Amino acid sequence: MSDDIETSFQAAIDAGKINGVVICATDSEGRFVYDKALGERTLLSGEKCPQQTDDVLFLASATKLVTSIAALQCVEDGLLSLTGDLSTVAPELSENGIITGFSDNGEPQIEPAAGPITLEMLLTHSSGLCYHFIEPLIAQWREKFAGPRQEDNRRLVEELFTYPLLFQPGAGWMYGSGLDWAGRIVERVTGVSLCERMQQRIFDPLGISDAEFCPVTREDLRPRLVNLNPDDPDALGRAVLGGGGEMNKVTRGDFGGHGLFMSGASYVKILHSLLANDSKLLRPATVDDMFQHHLSPAATASHQAALAGPKGAFFRVGIDPTTKTGYGLGGLLTLEDVEGWYGAGTLTWGGGLTLAWFIDRKNGLCGVGAVQAALPLDIQEVEALKQTFRKDIYRKRKAWREQQA
């Protein structure tokens, strides 16, 4: 595969591996701008139309960064504390204790939590909350106690994520529902829905009008929805999730861990605000804190073990295993420079299996790349294309600088 965005993505489109791509990137000053949409999307009618940078995309876990901002705004407003006990706001978080295994007769072995869960832990996946599809122990507990998931029985965050913790709060790291809970907590302390709060404090200040947790209900957004197509008539984001979408069938309310839809052109506005540290969303000191390593020594060791484990490629989001990394308030954090690429302190994560974003404050560059995959999803092809986006955008920025000089 070519390492050039236009060539490699067009070849994948021509081969039927993907339907298209939306890429939006810019630098700190907003002078270098790379907005590119390739390929076509298919309407419910079967009609095809060119991909556009303002097409509305399912963000999946790229939602987590936006929820982190909303939670940190609550800290700035004095409604929450980053390191305070959340039990008064969300007592359900630790009611089930920590699961350590199952007895011979199939009963779960539970121990009480030794300390409180904090917002910092929720934002860094060090609270003990873990997705059932990642950890077998949680999956076993869910199978035994959570009951079948019926599509007509949609559940709130506190009804869906009732699982026990995987480890003592702050003592480990594993990807989970912490940001869904953070979003619910934002709702509880503000008295409005997460979407309303985000619109008031994040989207309106940046001029974003196409962000929505249930865009299929908005007539102005339906025609722009990439995920409203013959393969995904309910706009569940099936291609983003590799053919799934079950989570969006059973949720009720705004899930801060996965539920947002938005255009790439809008999402890059959020990335740029953090990159430029322009005070539109958060105070400069708060943004600086987002780009610091926030795991305890024990959680750091657990995080490194996860990166080296079977699911490590997913958790590294394109970063080489030899590169030193940590975890900031919103994503994976590089702790050293990578020659010709990410600078130390780059914050990055993704969404589902097809979307990638990064904010590199040292090199003054940010971007989002959203592969519009065809089903069945070719995961190796998509991973290679995401990496082409991550690397080639730096080469394009370098070439632009040389041209300017």
CSV table of C-alpha atoms in Angstrom, one decimal:
chain,number,residue,atom,x,y,z
A,1,MET,CA,0.0,0.0,0.0
A,2,SER,CA,1.2,3.5,-0.8
A,3,ASP,CA,1.9,5.8,2.2
A,4,ASP,CA,0.1,8.7,0.5
A,5,ILE,CA,-3.4,9.6,1.6
A,6,GLU,CA,-4.9,10.2,-1.8
A,7,THR,CA,-3.3,7.3,-3.6
A,8,SER,CA,-3.8,4.7,-0.8
A,9,PHE,CA,-7.4,5.6,0.0
A,10,GLN,CA,-8.5,5.8,-3.6
A,11,ALA,CA,-6.9,2.4,-4.3
A,12,ALA,CA,-8.9,1.0,-1.3
A,13,ILE,CA,-12.1,2.6,-2.7
A,14,ASP,CA,-11.5,1.2,-6.2
A,15,ALA,CA,-10.9,-2.3,-4.7
A,16,GLY,CA,-14.2,-2.1,-2.8
A,17,LYS,CA,-12.4,-2.3,0.6
A,18,ILE,CA,-13.9,1.0,1.8
A,19,ASN,CA,-16.6,3.3,0.6
A,20,GLY,CA,-14.7,6.5,1.4
A,21,VAL,CA,-12.9,8.7,3.9
A,22,VAL,CA,-13.2,12.0,5.6
A,23,ILE,CA,-10.0,13.7,6.8
A,24,CYS,CA,-9.8,17.1,8.5
A,25,ALA,CA,-6.5,18.5,9.9
A,26,THR,CA,-5.1,21.8,10.8
A,27,ASP,CA,-2.2,23.5,12.7
A,28,SER,CA,-2.3,25.7,15.8
A,29,GLU,CA,-2.6,28.9,13.8
A,30,GLY,CA,-5.2,27.5,11.4
A,31,ARG,CA,-3.0,28.3,8.4
A,32,PHE,CA,-2.3,24.8,7.3
A,33,VAL,CA,-5.7,23.2,6.6
A,34,TYR,CA,-6.2,19.8,5.0
A,35,ASP,CA,-9.8,18.9,4.4
A,36,LYS,CA,-10.4,15.9,2.2
A,37,ALA,CA,-13.4,13.7,1.4
A,38,LEU,CA,-13.0,10.8,-1.0
A,39,GLY,CA,-15.4,8.2,-2.2
A,40,GLU,CA,-19.2,7.9,-2.1
A,41,ARG,CA,-21.9,7.2,0.4
A,42,THR,CA,-25.1,5.4,-0.3
A,43,LEU,CA,-28.5,6.8,0.6
A,44,LEU,CA,-31.4,4.6,1.9
A,45,SER,CA,-32.8,4.8,-1.6
A,46,GLY,CA,-29.7,3.3,-3.1
A,47,GLU,CA,-28.6,6.5,-4.7
A,48,LYS,CA,-24.9,7.3,-4.4
A,49,CYS,CA,-23.6,10.8,-3.7
A,50,PRO,CA,-20.0,12.1,-3.2
A,51,GLN,CA,-18.6,12.0,0.3
A,52,GLN,CA,-18.4,15.5,1.9
A,53,THR,CA,-16.4,16.8,4.9
A,54,ASP,CA,-19.7,17.9,6.5
A,55,ASP,CA,-21.3,14.5,6.3
A,56,VAL,CA,-22.5,13.4,9.8
A,57,LEU,CA,-20.3,10.6,11.2
A,58,PHE,CA,-20.8,8.2,14.1
A,59,LEU,CA,-18.0,9.0,16.5
A,60,ALA,CA,-18.2,5.9,18.7
A,61,SER,CA,-15.4,6.2,21.3
A,62,ALA,CA,-14.2,9.6,19.8
A,63,THR,CA,-17.2,10.8,21.9
A,64,LYS,CA,-15.0,10.3,25.0
A,65,LEU,CA,-12.8,13.3,24.4
A,66,VAL,CA,-15.9,15.6,24.2
A,67,THR,CA,-17.3,14.1,27.4
A,68,SER,CA,-13.9,14.6,29.1
A,69,ILE,CA,-14.2,18.3,28.2
A,70,ALA,CA,-17.7,18.5,29.5
A,71,ALA,CA,-16.6,16.9,32.8
A,72,LEU,CA,-13.6,19.2,33.2
A,73,GLN,CA,-15.8,22.2,32.6
A,74,CYS,CA,-17.9,21.0,35.6
A,75,VAL,CA,-14.6,20.9,37.6
A,76,GLU,CA,-13.9,24.5,36.6
A,77,ASP,CA,-17.4,25.5,37.6
A,78,GLY,CA,-17.0,24.0,41.0
A,79,LEU,CA,-19.7,21.3,40.4
A,80,LEU,CA,-17.2,18.5,40.5
A,81,SER,CA,-13.7,17.7,41.8
A,82,LEU,CA,-11.1,15.8,39.8
A,83,THR,CA,-9.9,13.8,42.8
A,84,GLY,CA,-12.9,13.9,45.1
A,85,ASP,CA,-15.1,11.0,46.1
A,86,LEU,CA,-18.0,10.6,43.6
A,87,SER,CA,-20.2,8.4,45.9
A,88,THR,CA,-22.5,11.3,46.7
A,89,VAL,CA,-23.2,11.9,43.0
A,90,ALA,CA,-23.1,8.3,41.7
A,91,PRO,CA,-23.4,5.8,44.6
A,92,GLU,CA,-24.1,3.0,42.1
A,93,LEU,CA,-20.5,3.1,40.9
A,94,SER,CA,-19.0,0.9,43.7
A,95,GLU,CA,-22.1,-0.9,45.0
A,96,ASN,CA,-21.2,-4.2,43.4
A,97,GLY,CA,-17.6,-4.2,44.8
A,98,ILE,CA,-14.6,-5.8,43.0
A,99,ILE,CA,-15.0,-9.2,41.3
A,100,THR,CA,-12.0,-11.5,41.8
A,101,GLY,CA,-13.3,-14.7,40.3
A,102,PHE,CA,-16.0,-17.3,40.5
A,103,SER,CA,-16.4,-20.2,43.0
A,104,ASP,CA,-16.7,-23.8,42.0
A,105,ASN,CA,-20.5,-23.5,42.2
A,106,GLY,CA,-20.5,-20.4,39.9
A,107,GLU,CA,-21.0,-17.7,42.4
A,108,PRO,CA,-19.0,-14.5,42.0
A,109,GLN,CA,-16.3,-13.8,44.5
A,110,ILE,CA,-16.6,-10.1,45.5
A,111,GLU,CA,-14.5,-7.9,47.7
A,112,PRO,CA,-15.4,-4.4,48.9
A,113,ALA,CA,-13.8,-1.3,47.4
A,114,ALA,CA,-10.9,0.0,49.5
A,115,GLY,CA,-11.3,3.5,48.4
A,116,PRO,CA,-13.5,5.9,46.4
A,117,ILE,CA,-13.8,6.3,42.6
A,118,THR,CA,-12.8,9.8,41.4
A,119,LEU,CA,-13.5,11.7,38.2
A,120,GLU,CA,-9.8,11.4,37.3
A,121,MET,CA,-10.2,7.6,37.4
A,122,LEU,CA,-13.2,7.7,35.2
A,123,LEU,CA,-11.5,9.9,32.6
A,124,THR,CA,-8.4,7.7,32.5
A,125,HIS,CA,-10.0,4.2,32.7
A,126,SER,CA,-8.4,3.5,36.1
A,127,SER,CA,-11.6,3.2,38.1
A,128,GLY,CA,-12.1,-0.5,37.7
A,129,LEU,CA,-15.0,-0.2,35.3
A,130,CYS,CA,-14.5,-2.4,32.3
A,131,TYR,CA,-16.5,-3.3,29.2
A,132,HIS,CA,-17.9,-6.8,29.2
A,133,PHE,CA,-16.6,-7.4,25.6
A,134,ILE,CA,-13.0,-6.8,26.7
A,135,GLU,CA,-12.8,-8.7,30.0
A,136,PRO,CA,-14.1,-12.3,30.3
A,137,LEU,CA,-14.7,-12.1,34.0
A,138,ILE,CA,-17.1,-9.2,33.5
A,139,ALA,CA,-18.7,-11.0,30.6
A,140,GLN,CA,-19.3,-14.0,32.8
A,141,TRP,CA,-20.9,-11.9,35.5
A,142,ARG,CA,-23.1,-10.1,32.9
A,143,GLU,CA,-24.2,-13.4,31.5
A,144,LYS,CA,-25.3,-14.6,34.9
A,145,PHE,CA,-26.8,-11.5,36.4
A,146,ALA,CA,-27.6,-8.8,33.9
A,147,GLY,CA,-30.2,-10.7,31.9
A,148,PRO,CA,-30.9,-10.6,28.2
A,149,ARG,CA,-30.7,-7.3,26.3
A,150,GLN,CA,-34.0,-6.7,24.6
A,151,GLU,CA,-34.2,-4.0,21.9
A,152,ASP,CA,-37.5,-2.7,23.4
A,153,ASN,CA,-35.9,-2.4,26.8
A,154,ARG,CA,-33.5,0.5,26.4
A,155,ARG,CA,-31.5,1.4,29.5
A,156,LEU,CA,-29.8,4.4,31.0
A,157,VAL,CA,-26.1,4.3,31.9
A,158,GLU,CA,-26.8,3.2,35.5
A,159,GLU,CA,-29.1,0.5,34.3
A,160,LEU,CA,-26.8,-0.9,31.5
A,161,PHE,CA,-23.4,-0.7,33.2
A,162,THR,CA,-24.2,-2.4,36.5
A,163,TYR,CA,-21.1,-4.6,36.5
A,164,PRO,CA,-18.7,-4.9,39.4
A,165,LEU,CA,-15.3,-3.4,39.2
A,166,LEU,CA,-12.4,-5.4,37.8
A,167,PHE,CA,-9.8,-4.0,40.3
A,168,GLN,CA,-9.6,-1.6,43.2
A,169,PRO,CA,-10.2,2.0,42.2
A,170,GLY,CA,-7.0,3.6,41.0
A,171,ALA,CA,-5.0,0.4,41.2
A,172,GLY,CA,-5.2,-0.8,37.6
A,173,TRP,CA,-6.1,0.2,34.0
A,174,MET,CA,-8.6,-1.3,31.6
A,175,TYR,CA,-10.8,0.3,28.9
A,176,GLY,CA,-14.4,0.6,30.0
A,177,SER,CA,-17.5,2.6,30.7
A,178,GLY,CA,-15.9,5.4,32.8
A,179,LEU,CA,-16.8,8.1,30.3
A,180,ASP,CA,-20.4,6.9,30.0
A,181,TRP,CA,-20.5,7.4,33.8
A,182,ALA,CA,-18.7,10.7,33.6
A,183,GLY,CA,-21.4,11.9,31.2
A,184,ARG,CA,-24.2,10.7,33.4
A,185,ILE,CA,-22.5,12.5,36.4
A,186,VAL,CA,-22.3,15.7,34.3
A,187,GLU,CA,-26.1,15.4,33.8
A,188,ARG,CA,-26.7,14.9,37.5
A,189,VAL,CA,-24.7,18.0,38.6
A,190,THR,CA,-25.9,20.3,35.9
A,191,GLY,CA,-29.6,19.2,35.7
A,192,VAL,CA,-29.6,19.0,31.9
A,193,SER,CA,-28.9,16.3,29.4
A,194,LEU,CA,-25.4,15.7,28.3
A,195,CYS,CA,-26.2,16.8,24.8
A,196,GLU,CA,-27.8,20.1,26.0
A,197,ARG,CA,-24.8,20.8,28.2
A,198,MET,CA,-22.4,20.1,25.3
A,199,GLN,CA,-24.4,22.3,23.0
A,200,GLN,CA,-24.3,25.2,25.5
A,201,ARG,CA,-20.6,24.9,26.5
A,202,ILE,CA,-18.8,23.2,23.7
A,203,PHE,CA,-20.7,23.3,20.4
A,204,ASP,CA,-22.1,26.8,20.5
A,205,PRO,CA,-18.8,28.5,21.4
A,206,LEU,CA,-17.2,26.8,18.4
A,207,GLY,CA,-20.1,27.3,16.0
A,208,ILE,CA,-21.0,23.6,15.8
A,209,SER,CA,-24.6,22.8,14.9
A,210,ASP,CA,-24.5,19.2,13.6
A,211,ALA,CA,-23.6,17.3,16.9
A,212,GLU,CA,-26.3,15.0,18.2
A,213,PHE,CA,-26.7,11.8,20.2
A,214,CYS,CA,-29.7,10.8,18.1
A,215,PRO,CA,-29.4,12.6,14.7
A,216,VAL,CA,-31.8,10.2,12.9
A,217,THR,CA,-34.5,12.2,14.7
A,218,ARG,CA,-33.4,15.5,13.2
A,219,GLU,CA,-34.7,16.2,9.7
A,220,ASP,CA,-31.8,18.6,9.0
A,221,LEU,CA,-29.2,15.9,9.8
A,222,ARG,CA,-30.8,12.8,8.3
A,223,PRO,CA,-29.8,13.6,4.7
A,224,ARG,CA,-26.1,14.0,5.8
A,225,LEU,CA,-25.9,10.8,7.9
A,226,VAL,CA,-23.3,8.4,6.5
A,227,ASN,CA,-24.6,5.6,8.6
A,228,LEU,CA,-28.2,5.9,7.3
A,229,ASN,CA,-27.8,3.5,4.4
A,230,PRO,CA,-29.1,0.2,3.1
A,231,ASP,CA,-26.5,-1.7,5.3
A,232,ASP,CA,-27.5,0.4,8.3
A,233,PRO,CA,-31.1,1.5,8.0
A,234,ASP,CA,-31.3,2.4,11.7
A,235,ALA,CA,-28.1,4.5,11.7
A,236,LEU,CA,-26.5,2.4,14.4
A,237,GLY,CA,-22.9,3.0,13.1
A,238,ARG,CA,-22.6,-0.7,12.1
A,239,ALA,CA,-19.6,-0.2,9.8
A,240,VAL,CA,-17.7,1.9,12.4
A,241,LEU,CA,-18.1,-1.0,14.8
A,242,GLY,CA,-17.2,-3.7,12.3
A,243,GLY,CA,-20.8,-4.8,11.7
A,244,GLY,CA,-22.1,-4.5,15.2
A,245,GLY,CA,-24.2,-1.7,16.6
A,246,GLU,CA,-26.0,-3.6,19.3
A,247,MET,CA,-24.9,-1.1,22.0
A,248,ASN,CA,-27.0,1.6,20.2
A,249,LYS,CA,-30.0,-0.7,20.2
A,250,VAL,CA,-30.2,-1.0,24.0
A,251,THR,CA,-29.2,2.5,25.2
A,252,ARG,CA,-31.5,5.2,26.4
A,253,GLY,CA,-30.2,8.7,26.9
A,254,ASP,CA,-26.9,10.3,26.1
A,255,PHE,CA,-23.9,7.9,26.5
A,256,GLY,CA,-20.7,9.9,26.9
A,257,GLY,CA,-18.5,6.9,26.0
A,258,HIS,CA,-19.8,6.2,22.5
A,259,GLY,CA,-23.0,7.9,21.5
A,260,LEU,CA,-22.2,11.2,19.6
A,261,PHE,CA,-22.6,11.8,15.9
A,262,MET,CA,-20.9,14.8,14.3
A,263,SER,CA,-19.2,15.9,11.1
A,264,GLY,CA,-15.4,15.7,10.7
A,265,ALA,CA,-15.4,19.4,9.9
A,266,SER,CA,-17.0,20.0,13.3
A,267,TYR,CA,-14.9,17.6,15.3
A,268,VAL,CA,-11.6,19.1,14.2
A,269,LYS,CA,-12.8,22.4,15.6
A,270,ILE,CA,-12.8,20.8,19.1
A,271,LEU,CA,-9.3,19.3,18.4
A,272,HIS,CA,-8.1,22.7,17.3
A,273,SER,CA,-9.5,24.6,20.3
A,274,LEU,CA,-7.4,22.3,22.6
A,275,LEU,CA,-4.4,22.5,20.3
A,276,ALA,CA,-4.4,26.3,20.2
A,277,ASN,CA,-5.5,26.4,23.9
A,278,ASP,CA,-7.7,29.4,23.0
A,279,SER,CA,-9.8,29.4,26.2
A,280,LYS,CA,-13.1,28.8,24.3
A,281,LEU,CA,-13.7,25.5,26.0
A,282,LEU,CA,-11.4,25.3,29.0
A,283,ARG,CA,-8.9,27.4,30.9
A,284,PRO,CA,-5.4,27.1,29.7
A,285,ALA,CA,-4.2,25.4,32.9
A,286,THR,CA,-7.0,22.8,32.6
A,287,VAL,CA,-5.9,22.0,29.0
A,288,ASP,CA,-2.3,21.8,30.1
A,289,ASP,CA,-3.4,19.2,32.7
A,290,MET,CA,-5.2,17.1,30.1
A,291,PHE,CA,-1.9,16.6,28.4
A,292,GLN,CA,-0.2,15.2,31.6
A,293,HIS,CA,0.1,11.6,32.6
A,294,HIS,CA,-2.6,10.9,35.2
A,295,LEU,CA,-2.2,7.3,36.2
A,296,SER,CA,-0.9,6.1,39.6
A,297,PRO,CA,2.2,3.9,39.6
A,298,ALA,CA,0.1,0.8,40.0
A,299,ALA,CA,-2.3,1.9,37.2
A,300,THR,CA,0.7,2.8,35.0
A,301,ALA,CA,2.1,-0.7,35.4
A,302,SER,CA,-1.3,-2.2,34.5
A,303,HIS,CA,-1.6,0.1,31.5
A,304,GLN,CA,1.7,-0.9,30.2
A,305,ALA,CA,0.8,-4.6,30.6
A,306,ALA,CA,-2.4,-4.0,28.7
A,307,LEU,CA,-0.5,-2.3,25.9
A,308,ALA,CA,1.8,-5.4,25.7
A,309,GLY,CA,-1.1,-7.8,25.9
A,310,PRO,CA,-3.3,-9.4,23.2
A,311,LYS,CA,-5.5,-6.3,22.8
A,312,GLY,CA,-2.4,-4.0,22.9
A,313,ALA,CA,-2.6,-3.0,19.2
A,314,PHE,CA,-6.1,-1.6,19.8
A,315,PHE,CA,-5.0,0.3,23.0
A,316,ARG,CA,-1.8,1.7,21.3
A,317,VAL,CA,-3.9,3.4,18.5
A,318,GLY,CA,-1.1,3.3,15.9
A,319,ILE,CA,1.8,4.0,18.3
A,320,ASP,CA,4.8,1.7,18.1
A,321,PRO,CA,5.1,-0.6,21.2
A,322,THR,CA,8.6,0.7,21.9
A,323,THR,CA,7.4,4.3,22.3
A,324,LYS,CA,6.9,5.5,25.9
A,325,THR,CA,3.3,6.2,26.6
A,326,GLY,CA,1.0,7.2,29.4
A,327,TYR,CA,-2.6,8.3,29.8
A,328,GLY,CA,-4.0,11.8,29.9
A,329,LEU,CA,-7.4,13.2,30.5
A,330,GLY,CA,-9.0,12.1,27.3
A,331,GLY,CA,-6.7,9.7,25.6
A,332,LEU,CA,-3.4,7.9,25.2
A,333,LEU,CA,-0.4,10.2,25.7
A,334,THR,CA,3.0,9.9,24.1
A,335,LEU,CA,5.8,10.6,26.6
A,336,GLU,CA,8.6,11.0,24.1
A,337,ASP,CA,9.2,12.3,20.6
A,338,VAL,CA,8.8,10.1,17.6
A,339,GLU,CA,11.0,11.2,14.8
A,340,GLY,CA,9.1,12.8,11.9
A,341,TRP,CA,5.8,12.2,13.7
A,342,TYR,CA,4.2,12.7,17.1
A,343,GLY,CA,5.9,15.0,19.6
A,344,ALA,CA,6.1,14.2,23.3
A,345,GLY,CA,2.7,15.0,24.9
A,346,THR,CA,0.6,14.1,21.9
A,347,LEU,CA,-2.9,13.0,23.0
A,348,THR,CA,-4.7,10.5,20.7
A,349,TRP,CA,-7.5,7.9,20.6
A,350,GLY,CA,-10.1,6.7,18.1
A,351,GLY,CA,-13.6,5.6,17.5
A,352,GLY,CA,-14.8,2.1,16.9
A,353,LEU,CA,-12.6,0.4,14.3
A,354,THR,CA,-12.5,3.1,11.7
A,355,LEU,CA,-11.8,6.6,13.2
A,356,ALA,CA,-8.6,8.1,14.5
A,357,TRP,CA,-7.8,11.5,16.0
A,358,PHE,CA,-4.7,13.2,17.5
A,359,ILE,CA,-3.6,16.5,19.1
A,360,ASP,CA,0.1,17.2,18.9
A,361,ARG,CA,0.8,20.4,20.8
A,362,LYS,CA,4.6,20.2,20.5
A,363,ASN,CA,4.4,20.1,16.7
A,364,GLY,CA,1.3,22.2,16.5
A,365,LEU,CA,-0.9,19.8,14.5
A,366,CYS,CA,-4.2,18.0,15.0
A,367,GLY,CA,-6.5,15.9,12.9
A,368,VAL,CA,-9.3,13.4,12.5
A,369,GLY,CA,-9.5,10.6,10.0
A,370,ALA,CA,-12.7,8.7,9.5
A,371,VAL,CA,-12.5,5.7,7.2
A,372,GLN,CA,-16.0,4.9,5.8
A,373,ALA,CA,-15.6,1.1,5.7
A,374,ALA,CA,-17.5,-1.4,3.6
A,375,LEU,CA,-19.0,-4.4,5.2
A,376,PRO,CA,-17.7,-7.0,5.9
A,377,LEU,CA,-14.9,-4.9,7.3
A,378,ASP,CA,-11.4,-5.6,6.3
A,379,ILE,CA,-9.7,-4.7,9.6
A,380,GLN,CA,-6.1,-5.0,8.4
A,381,GLU,CA,-6.9,-2.7,5.5
A,382,VAL,CA,-8.6,-0.2,7.7
A,383,GLU,CA,-5.8,-0.2,10.3
A,384,ALA,CA,-3.2,0.4,7.5
A,385,LEU,CA,-5.3,3.3,6.1
A,386,LYS,CA,-5.6,4.9,9.5
A,387,GLN,CA,-1.9,4.8,9.9
A,388,THR,CA,-1.5,6.3,6.5
A,389,PHE,CA,-3.6,9.2,7.6
A,390,ARG,CA,-1.7,9.6,10.9
A,391,LYS,CA,1.7,9.6,9.1
A,392,ASP,CA,1.0,11.3,5.8
A,393,ILE,CA,-0.6,14.3,7.3
A,394,TYR,CA,2.8,15.2,8.9
A,395,ARG,CA,4.4,14.9,5.5
A,396,LYS,CA,1.8,17.1,3.9
A,397,ARG,CA,2.2,19.7,6.6
A,398,LYS,CA,6.0,19.6,6.1
A,399,ALA,CA,5.6,20.0,2.3
A,400,TRP,CA,3.3,22.9,2.8
A,401,ARG,CA,5.8,24.6,5.1
A,402,GLU,CA,8.5,24.2,2.5
A,403,GLN,CA,6.3,25.6,-0.1
A,404,GLN,CA,5.5,28.6,2.1
A,405,ALA,CA,9.2,29.2,2.7
